[in-house]
Every structure is written in structure tokens, then in C-alpha cells.
């Protein structure tokens, strides 16, 4: 079974400060890892993914994430947060070559960036 | 990037009626489509996976007779909530992938269903 944990329900930061959203995973094998963002009453927007290669992955809107195999983590980061980054963030994992790359999502972290 | 649309974006219906939600891939052929359900401020729960031309594979606990999924073409999948009840009120999201997109999936904007 595969699972994803987002230990923080909410993250609050001031605009201009660094933003980190934590994610840990528990899967057997080498996972594919994803971050998505969701704005109210909208679908999910893809931010970035880790498949293989460089552990630091750069994605959309200035976000990046670092894959840490020893800690089984894939934390999302942004050096300088914007008010418009306020949204719900989901980490997700899938196993390669299985079940159409079925995704398991974390519970989500609500990010609030205050002006 | 690839675009997935859903129709309608929101729907209100009476208890006991059936509601059909469409999911379309606009600029690619979706060999596989996924249907999710999301309760307020909660995560997405996978309901079923459908491959074009095949019967959908439902997740454990999802009633296949209540949530009818059809994936008749490479650009269209439908989810029909039959005999809807208030507890079926939720946000339904579809996603799709094609044979070349690997593990990445493209998500629709979601459909808000409210059953009175």
C-alpha cells in the first residue's frame, strides 16, 4: 500500500517570507511524487513532479521540492511567498508501472500568506 | 498543456433524481480517466479508474450501481450519480492521462453537486 502524509493542516506565513509545505511518503519501491495546488471550487493544478534524477525539482510559479529518499520526504518550498499563493496544497504519490499510475493524495495543507 | 473540462461546473438536483457529469479531454486522447470525490476541506478520494472501451474499476467501498462510469471514447468519460441523495453532495473531479504522459495526470476543474 502507498500512503502520503502531510503533517500540517495549515501553514501561515507573511508575504516575502520562505514557505515550506511538508510531505512524507510510505511506499515500497521507487515512487513518483507530485505536488498540486487547488484554489477554492477549482480543480487541481500541477506544480511539479519527481520521477528520477536530480533530487531538487523546480516547478511552476517559483515552487521547488526536494526529494529525500533517506527521510522519505518531498517537501515543497518557495523562497518568497506571495499572497496569491494562499491555497490548498496536495502531495501525491504513485508507483511506476502499476494501476495506471494511480495517485494517492495526502490530506492537504492550507497555506495562508498574509500581506 | 493538456486541458480537461468538466460539465456542468455545478448542479443542484432533487433527491431521487440522477445526474450526469461529463469529463472531456480537449486536446489529447485520454486512454485512462479517473474520478475523484472531495468533501469540503478534505483530500481527494479516488472513486474509479476507467480505460477507454473497458468497464471501470471501482475502488473498495464505491457502489458501482450508484456511480455509473462510462468511457466510450478517447475524449469523453461520464459519471452518472443515480438516485442521488443529500449524502452524495460533494465536489467531483476527473483527471485524465494519455499513453505518452507517463504518470502525470491532467485534472478537470471539478463539478459541485448539491442534492436537496
PDB file of C-alpha atoms in Angstrom:
ATOM      1  CA  UNK A   1       0.000   0.000   0.000  1.00  0.00           C
ATOM      2  CA  UNK A   2       1.111   3.518  -0.585  1.00  0.00           C
ATOM      3  CA  UNK A   3       0.405   6.486   1.608  1.00  0.00           C
ATOM      4  CA  UNK A   4       1.229  10.110   1.872  1.00  0.00           C
ATOM      5  CA  UNK A   5       1.311  12.253   4.988  1.00  0.00           C
ATOM      6  CA  UNK A   6       1.083  15.990   5.188  1.00  0.00           C
ATOM      7  CA  UNK A   7       1.678  16.631   8.870  1.00  0.00           C
ATOM      8  CA  UNK A   8       0.451  20.213   8.890  1.00  0.00           C
ATOM      9  CA  UNK A   9      -3.181  21.086   8.282  1.00  0.00           C
ATOM     10  CA  UNK A  10      -2.313  24.751   7.976  1.00  0.00           C
ATOM     11  CA  UNK A  11       0.739  26.854   7.257  1.00  0.00           C
ATOM     12  CA  UNK A  12       0.716  30.599   7.788  1.00  0.00           C
ATOM     13  CA  UNK A  13       3.473  32.857   6.567  1.00  0.00           C
ATOM     14  CA  UNK A  14       3.982  36.536   5.872  1.00  0.00           C
ATOM     15  CA  UNK A  15       4.359  37.685   2.303  1.00  0.00           C
ATOM     16  CA  UNK A  16       8.001  37.699   1.282  1.00  0.00           C
ATOM     17  CA  UNK A  17       8.974  35.000   3.760  1.00  0.00           C
ATOM     18  CA  UNK A  18      10.005  31.473   2.805  1.00  0.00           C
ATOM     19  CA  UNK A  19       7.212  28.928   2.509  1.00  0.00           C
ATOM     20  CA  UNK A  20       7.594  25.225   3.244  1.00  0.00           C
ATOM     21  CA  UNK A  21       4.857  22.609   2.994  1.00  0.00           C
ATOM     22  CA  UNK A  22       5.867  19.214   4.312  1.00  0.00           C
ATOM     23  CA  UNK A  23       5.182  15.818   2.810  1.00  0.00           C
ATOM     24  CA  UNK A  24       6.372  12.347   3.706  1.00  0.00           C
ATOM     25  CA  UNK A  25       5.529   9.152   1.920  1.00  0.00           C
ATOM     26  CA  UNK A  26       5.406   5.478   2.666  1.00  0.00           C
ATOM     27  CA  UNK A  27       5.659   3.199  -0.347  1.00  0.00           C
ATOM     28  CA  UNK A  28       7.616   0.176  -1.365  1.00  0.00           C
ATOM     29  CA  UNK A  29       9.687   0.707  -4.456  1.00  0.00           C
ATOM     30  CA  UNK A  30      10.690   3.940  -6.104  1.00  0.00           C
ATOM     31  CA  UNK A  31       7.804   6.379  -6.046  1.00  0.00           C
ATOM     32  CA  UNK A  32       6.710   9.098  -8.382  1.00  0.00           C
ATOM     33  CA  UNK A  33       5.932  12.191  -6.323  1.00  0.00           C
ATOM     34  CA  UNK A  34       3.760  15.164  -7.178  1.00  0.00           C
ATOM     35  CA  UNK A  35       2.588  18.462  -5.791  1.00  0.00           C
ATOM     36  CA  UNK A  36      -0.712  20.018  -6.785  1.00  0.00           C
ATOM     37  CA  UNK A  37      -2.401  23.250  -5.751  1.00  0.00           C
ATOM     38  CA  UNK A  38      -6.140  23.819  -5.506  1.00  0.00           C
ATOM     39  CA  UNK A  39      -7.931  27.144  -5.346  1.00  0.00           C
ATOM     40  CA  UNK A  40     -11.487  27.322  -3.936  1.00  0.00           C
ATOM     41  CA  UNK A  41     -14.022  25.437  -6.029  1.00  0.00           C
ATOM     42  CA  UNK A  42     -11.429  24.641  -8.654  1.00  0.00           C
ATOM     43  CA  UNK A  43      -9.679  21.521  -9.844  1.00  0.00           C
ATOM     44  CA  UNK A  44      -6.074  20.686  -9.158  1.00  0.00           C
ATOM     45  CA  UNK A  45      -3.227  22.495 -10.825  1.00  0.00           C
ATOM     46  CA  UNK A  46       0.041  20.670 -11.328  1.00  0.00           C
ATOM     47  CA  UNK A  47       3.082  22.274  -9.681  1.00  0.00           C
ATOM     48  CA  UNK A  48       5.885  19.777 -10.074  1.00  0.00           C
ATOM     49  CA  UNK A  49       6.882  16.143 -10.046  1.00  0.00           C
ATOM     50  CA  UNK A  50       9.803  13.933  -9.171  1.00  0.00           C
ATOM     51  CA  UNK A  51      10.363  10.891 -11.309  1.00  0.00           C
ATOM     52  CA  UNK A  52      14.097  10.328 -11.223  1.00  0.00           C
ATOM     53  CA  UNK A  53      17.346  12.258 -11.431  1.00  0.00           C
ATOM     54  CA  UNK A  54      18.193  15.443  -9.558  1.00  0.00           C
ATOM     55  CA  UNK A  55      16.658  15.473  -6.101  1.00  0.00           C
ATOM     56  CA  UNK A  56      15.797  19.162  -6.385  1.00  0.00           C
ATOM     57  CA  UNK A  57      12.872  19.684  -8.679  1.00  0.00           C
ATOM     58  CA  UNK A  58      11.791  23.094  -9.911  1.00  0.00           C
ATOM     59  CA  UNK A  59       8.199  23.684 -10.864  1.00  0.00           C
ATOM     60  CA  UNK A  60       5.594  26.275 -11.678  1.00  0.00           C
ATOM     61  CA  UNK A  61       5.139  29.676 -10.006  1.00  0.00           C
ATOM     62  CA  UNK A  62       8.564  29.616  -8.374  1.00  0.00           C
ATOM     63  CA  UNK A  63       7.965  26.463  -6.365  1.00  0.00           C
ATOM     64  CA  UNK A  64      10.509  23.734  -5.875  1.00  0.00           C
ATOM     65  CA  UNK A  65      10.673  20.482  -3.946  1.00  0.00           C
ATOM     66  CA  UNK A  66      13.446  18.273  -2.704  1.00  0.00           C
ATOM     67  CA  UNK A  67      13.245  14.520  -2.806  1.00  0.00           C
ATOM     68  CA  UNK A  68      14.963  12.971   0.204  1.00  0.00           C
ATOM     69  CA  UNK A  69      14.999   9.213  -0.051  1.00  0.00           C
ATOM     70  CA  UNK A  70      16.536   8.556   3.359  1.00  0.00           C
ATOM     71  CA  UNK A  71      13.875  10.639   5.063  1.00  0.00           C
ATOM     72  CA  UNK A  72      11.154   9.616   2.605  1.00  0.00           C
ATOM     73  CA  UNK A  73      10.196  13.244   2.238  1.00  0.00           C
ATOM     74  CA  UNK A  74       9.247  15.560  -0.589  1.00  0.00           C
ATOM     75  CA  UNK A  75       8.787  18.999   0.940  1.00  0.00           C
ATOM     76  CA  UNK A  76       7.501  21.851  -1.191  1.00  0.00           C
ATOM     77  CA  UNK A  77       9.290  25.177  -0.912  1.00  0.00           C
ATOM     78  CA  UNK A  78       9.129  28.700  -2.189  1.00  0.00           C
ATOM     79  CA  UNK A  79      11.797  31.236  -1.234  1.00  0.00           C
ATOM     80  CA  UNK A  80       9.453  34.221  -1.119  1.00  0.00           C
ATOM     81  CA  UNK A  81       5.740  33.654  -0.690  1.00  0.00           C
ATOM     82  CA  UNK A  82       3.036  35.772  -2.300  1.00  0.00           C
ATOM     83  CA  UNK A  83      -0.487  36.460  -1.066  1.00  0.00           C
ATOM     84  CA  UNK A  84      -1.699  34.746  -4.240  1.00  0.00           C
ATOM     85  CA  UNK A  85      -0.021  31.527  -3.075  1.00  0.00           C
ATOM     86  CA  UNK A  86      -2.776  31.147  -0.487  1.00  0.00           C
ATOM     87  CA  UNK A  87      -4.485  27.893  -1.432  1.00  0.00           C
ATOM     88  CA  UNK A  88      -4.793  24.202  -0.603  1.00  0.00           C
ATOM     89  CA  UNK A  89      -1.750  22.114  -1.444  1.00  0.00           C
ATOM     90  CA  UNK A  90      -1.713  18.379  -2.030  1.00  0.00           C
ATOM     91  CA  UNK A  91       1.191  15.990  -2.143  1.00  0.00           C
ATOM     92  CA  UNK A  92       0.587  12.783  -4.086  1.00  0.00           C
ATOM     93  CA  UNK A  93       2.448   9.574  -4.822  1.00  0.00           C
ATOM     94  CA  UNK A  94       2.151   6.836  -7.388  1.00  0.00           C
ATOM     95  CA  UNK A  95       4.153   3.747  -8.158  1.00  0.00           C
ATOM     96  CA  UNK A  96       5.627   3.307 -11.606  1.00  0.00           C
ATOM     97  CA  UNK A  97       4.079   0.817 -13.969  1.00  0.00           C
ATOM     98  CA  UNK A  98       1.201  -0.071 -11.751  1.00  0.00           C
ATOM     99  CA  UNK A  99      -2.521   0.523 -11.891  1.00  0.00           C
ATOM    100  CA  UNK A 100      -2.350   3.285 -14.470  1.00  0.00           C
ATOM    101  CA  UNK A 101      -0.142   5.296 -12.117  1.00  0.00           C
ATOM    102  CA  UNK A 102      -2.952   5.543  -9.606  1.00  0.00           C
ATOM    103  CA  UNK A 103      -2.419   8.504  -7.287  1.00  0.00           C
ATOM    104  CA  UNK A 104      -2.706   8.566  -3.519  1.00  0.00           C
ATOM    105  CA  UNK A 105      -3.158  12.029  -2.092  1.00  0.00           C
ATOM    106  CA  UNK A 106      -2.182  13.480   1.219  1.00  0.00           C
ATOM    107  CA  UNK A 107      -4.819  15.183   3.334  1.00  0.00           C
ATOM    108  CA  UNK A 108      -3.832  18.586   2.086  1.00  0.00           C
ATOM    109  CA  UNK A 109      -2.276  21.658   3.694  1.00  0.00           C
ATOM    110  CA  UNK A 110      -3.983  25.021   3.672  1.00  0.00           C
ATOM    111  CA  UNK A 111      -1.481  27.791   3.070  1.00  0.00           C
ATOM    112  CA  UNK A 112      -2.317  31.330   4.096  1.00  0.00           C
ATOM    113  CA  UNK A 113       0.048  34.107   3.120  1.00  0.00           C
ATOM    114  CA  UNK A 114      -0.717  37.371   4.875  1.00  0.00           C
ATOM    115  CA  UNK A 115       0.139  40.719   3.397  1.00  0.00           C
TER     116      UNK A 115
ATOM    117  CA  UNK B   1      -0.532  21.864 -21.558  1.00  0.00           C
ATOM    118  CA  UNK B   2      -3.311  19.356 -21.905  1.00  0.00           C
ATOM    119  CA  UNK B   3      -6.766  20.583 -20.963  1.00  0.00           C
ATOM    120  CA  UNK B   4      -9.531  18.672 -19.266  1.00  0.00           C
ATOM    121  CA  UNK B   5     -13.003  20.136 -18.974  1.00  0.00           C
ATOM    122  CA  UNK B   6     -15.987  19.144 -16.895  1.00  0.00           C
ATOM    123  CA  UNK B   7     -19.631  19.895 -17.401  1.00  0.00           C
ATOM    124  CA  UNK B   8     -21.549  21.134 -15.594  1.00  0.00           C
ATOM    125  CA  UNK B   9     -19.415  23.112 -13.189  1.00  0.00           C
ATOM    126  CA  UNK B  10     -22.175  22.952 -10.635  1.00  0.00           C
ATOM    127  CA  UNK B  11     -25.544  21.260 -10.399  1.00  0.00           C
ATOM    128  CA  UNK B  12     -28.395  21.205  -7.916  1.00  0.00           C
ATOM    129  CA  UNK B  13     -30.874  18.373  -8.064  1.00  0.00           C
ATOM    130  CA  UNK B  14     -33.688  16.870  -6.071  1.00  0.00           C
ATOM    131  CA  UNK B  15     -33.251  13.736  -4.040  1.00  0.00           C
ATOM    132  CA  UNK B  16     -34.003  10.627  -6.076  1.00  0.00           C
ATOM    133  CA  UNK B  17     -33.030  12.031  -9.430  1.00  0.00           C
ATOM    134  CA  UNK B  18     -29.977  11.091 -11.483  1.00  0.00           C
ATOM    135  CA  UNK B  19     -27.234  13.451 -12.500  1.00  0.00           C
ATOM    136  CA  UNK B  20     -24.681  13.036 -15.283  1.00  0.00           C
ATOM    137  CA  UNK B  21     -21.277  14.717 -15.166  1.00  0.00           C
ATOM    138  CA  UNK B  22     -19.102  14.873 -18.252  1.00  0.00           C
ATOM    139  CA  UNK B  23     -15.322  14.899 -18.383  1.00  0.00           C
ATOM    140  CA  UNK B  24     -13.633  15.733 -21.662  1.00  0.00           C
ATOM    141  CA  UNK B  25     -10.026  15.840 -22.763  1.00  0.00           C
ATOM    142  CA  UNK B  26      -9.902  18.763 -25.183  1.00  0.00           C
ATOM    143  CA  UNK B  27      -6.567  18.367 -26.921  1.00  0.00           C
ATOM    144  CA  UNK B  28      -5.387  14.845 -26.278  1.00  0.00           C
ATOM    145  CA  UNK B  29      -6.661  11.304 -26.261  1.00  0.00           C
ATOM    146  CA  UNK B  30      -7.349  10.167 -22.744  1.00  0.00           C
ATOM    147  CA  UNK B  31      -6.638   6.470 -22.596  1.00  0.00           C
ATOM    148  CA  UNK B  32      -7.326   6.484 -18.869  1.00  0.00           C
ATOM    149  CA  UNK B  33      -9.632   8.664 -16.826  1.00  0.00           C
ATOM    150  CA  UNK B  34     -10.032   8.844 -13.084  1.00  0.00           C
ATOM    151  CA  UNK B  35     -12.950  10.059 -10.995  1.00  0.00           C
ATOM    152  CA  UNK B  36     -12.434  11.537  -7.554  1.00  0.00           C
ATOM    153  CA  UNK B  37     -14.715  12.772  -4.847  1.00  0.00           C
ATOM    154  CA  UNK B  38     -13.744  15.548  -2.479  1.00  0.00           C
ATOM    155  CA  UNK B  39     -15.551  16.651   0.658  1.00  0.00           C
ATOM    156  CA  UNK B  40     -15.048  20.195   1.960  1.00  0.00           C
ATOM    157  CA  UNK B  41     -11.515  20.821   3.115  1.00  0.00           C
ATOM    158  CA  UNK B  42     -10.619  17.186   2.625  1.00  0.00           C
ATOM    159  CA  UNK B  43      -8.439  15.242   0.276  1.00  0.00           C
ATOM    160  CA  UNK B  44      -9.407  13.647  -2.995  1.00  0.00           C
ATOM    161  CA  UNK B  45     -10.691  10.110  -2.759  1.00  0.00           C
ATOM    162  CA  UNK B  46     -10.347   8.000  -5.880  1.00  0.00           C
ATOM    163  CA  UNK B  47     -13.672   6.502  -6.854  1.00  0.00           C
ATOM    164  CA  UNK B  48     -12.819   4.630 -10.034  1.00  0.00           C
ATOM    165  CA  UNK B  49     -10.435   4.264 -12.931  1.00  0.00           C
ATOM    166  CA  UNK B  50     -11.695   3.834 -16.458  1.00  0.00           C
ATOM    167  CA  UNK B  51      -9.894   2.847 -19.619  1.00  0.00           C
ATOM    168  CA  UNK B  52     -11.471   3.645 -22.943  1.00  0.00           C
ATOM    169  CA  UNK B  53     -13.718   0.866 -24.109  1.00  0.00           C
ATOM    170  CA  UNK B  54     -13.491  -1.092 -20.878  1.00  0.00           C
ATOM    171  CA  UNK B  55     -15.539  -1.331 -17.733  1.00  0.00           C
ATOM    172  CA  UNK B  56     -14.446   0.964 -14.952  1.00  0.00           C
ATOM    173  CA  UNK B  57     -12.501  -0.371 -11.997  1.00  0.00           C
ATOM    174  CA  UNK B  58     -14.051   0.857  -8.784  1.00  0.00           C
ATOM    175  CA  UNK B  59     -12.274   1.434  -5.510  1.00  0.00           C
ATOM    176  CA  UNK B  60     -13.312  -0.516  -2.478  1.00  0.00           C
ATOM    177  CA  UNK B  61     -16.434   0.886  -0.911  1.00  0.00           C
ATOM    178  CA  UNK B  62     -17.668   2.698  -4.009  1.00  0.00           C
ATOM    179  CA  UNK B  63     -21.056   1.470  -5.215  1.00  0.00           C
ATOM    180  CA  UNK B  64     -20.761   0.763  -8.908  1.00  0.00           C
ATOM    181  CA  UNK B  65     -24.518   0.696  -9.378  1.00  0.00           C
ATOM    182  CA  UNK B  66     -24.848   4.116  -7.856  1.00  0.00           C
ATOM    183  CA  UNK B  67     -21.917   5.767  -9.590  1.00  0.00           C
ATOM    184  CA  UNK B  68     -22.097   4.683 -13.213  1.00  0.00           C
ATOM    185  CA  UNK B  69     -18.992   5.444 -15.215  1.00  0.00           C
ATOM    186  CA  UNK B  70     -18.794   5.268 -18.975  1.00  0.00           C
ATOM    187  CA  UNK B  71     -15.652   5.870 -21.027  1.00  0.00           C
ATOM    188  CA  UNK B  72     -16.973   5.344 -24.503  1.00  0.00           C
ATOM    189  CA  UNK B  73     -14.449   7.431 -26.396  1.00  0.00           C
ATOM    190  CA  UNK B  74     -10.900   8.649 -26.018  1.00  0.00           C
ATOM    191  CA  UNK B  75     -12.087  12.142 -25.192  1.00  0.00           C
ATOM    192  CA  UNK B  76     -15.137  11.618 -23.039  1.00  0.00           C
ATOM    193  CA  UNK B  77     -15.977   9.924 -19.765  1.00  0.00           C
ATOM    194  CA  UNK B  78     -19.205  10.346 -17.861  1.00  0.00           C
ATOM    195  CA  UNK B  79     -20.121   9.821 -14.239  1.00  0.00           C
ATOM    196  CA  UNK B  80     -23.805   9.335 -13.501  1.00  0.00           C
ATOM    197  CA  UNK B  81     -24.946   9.580  -9.921  1.00  0.00           C
ATOM    198  CA  UNK B  82     -28.117   7.526  -9.838  1.00  0.00           C
ATOM    199  CA  UNK B  83     -30.929   8.153  -7.381  1.00  0.00           C
ATOM    200  CA  UNK B  84     -28.947  10.894  -5.747  1.00  0.00           C
ATOM    201  CA  UNK B  85     -29.330  11.633  -2.054  1.00  0.00           C
ATOM    202  CA  UNK B  86     -28.076  14.528   0.072  1.00  0.00           C
ATOM    203  CA  UNK B  87     -25.086  12.478   1.229  1.00  0.00           C
ATOM    204  CA  UNK B  88     -23.933  12.346  -2.400  1.00  0.00           C
ATOM    205  CA  UNK B  89     -23.429  16.094  -2.336  1.00  0.00           C
ATOM    206  CA  UNK B  90     -19.768  16.660  -2.988  1.00  0.00           C
ATOM    207  CA  UNK B  91     -17.174  18.040  -5.342  1.00  0.00           C
ATOM    208  CA  UNK B  92     -16.428  15.579  -8.139  1.00  0.00           C
ATOM    209  CA  UNK B  93     -13.173  15.885 -10.035  1.00  0.00           C
ATOM    210  CA  UNK B  94     -11.957  13.927 -13.027  1.00  0.00           C
ATOM    211  CA  UNK B  95      -8.439  13.531 -14.304  1.00  0.00           C
ATOM    212  CA  UNK B  96      -7.022  12.025 -17.434  1.00  0.00           C
ATOM    213  CA  UNK B  97      -3.807  10.751 -18.902  1.00  0.00           C
ATOM    214  CA  UNK B  98      -2.781   9.610 -22.314  1.00  0.00           C
ATOM    215  CA  UNK B  99      -0.354   6.935 -23.346  1.00  0.00           C
ATOM    216  CA  UNK B 100       2.503   9.432 -23.606  1.00  0.00           C
ATOM    217  CA  UNK B 101       2.049  11.466 -20.431  1.00  0.00           C
ATOM    218  CA  UNK B 102       3.518   8.828 -18.167  1.00  0.00           C
ATOM    219  CA  UNK B 103       2.486   9.250 -14.560  1.00  0.00           C
ATOM    220  CA  UNK B 104       1.353  12.823 -14.946  1.00  0.00           C
ATOM    221  CA  UNK B 105      -2.373  13.406 -14.939  1.00  0.00           C
ATOM    222  CA  UNK B 106      -4.391  16.401 -16.016  1.00  0.00           C
ATOM    223  CA  UNK B 107      -7.266  17.451 -13.818  1.00  0.00           C
ATOM    224  CA  UNK B 108     -10.617  18.918 -14.675  1.00  0.00           C
ATOM    225  CA  UNK B 109     -11.982  21.952 -12.845  1.00  0.00           C
ATOM    226  CA  UNK B 110     -14.464  19.902 -10.849  1.00  0.00           C
ATOM    227  CA  UNK B 111     -18.240  19.718 -10.549  1.00  0.00           C
ATOM    228  CA  UNK B 112     -20.072  20.793  -7.411  1.00  0.00           C
ATOM    229  CA  UNK B 113     -23.106  18.567  -6.840  1.00  0.00           C
ATOM    230  CA  UNK B 114     -25.737  19.583  -4.318  1.00  0.00           C
ATOM    231  CA  UNK B 115     -28.628  17.206  -3.697  1.00  0.00           C
ATOM    232  CA  UNK B 116     -31.603  18.733  -1.939  1.00  0.00           C
TER     233      UNK B 116
END
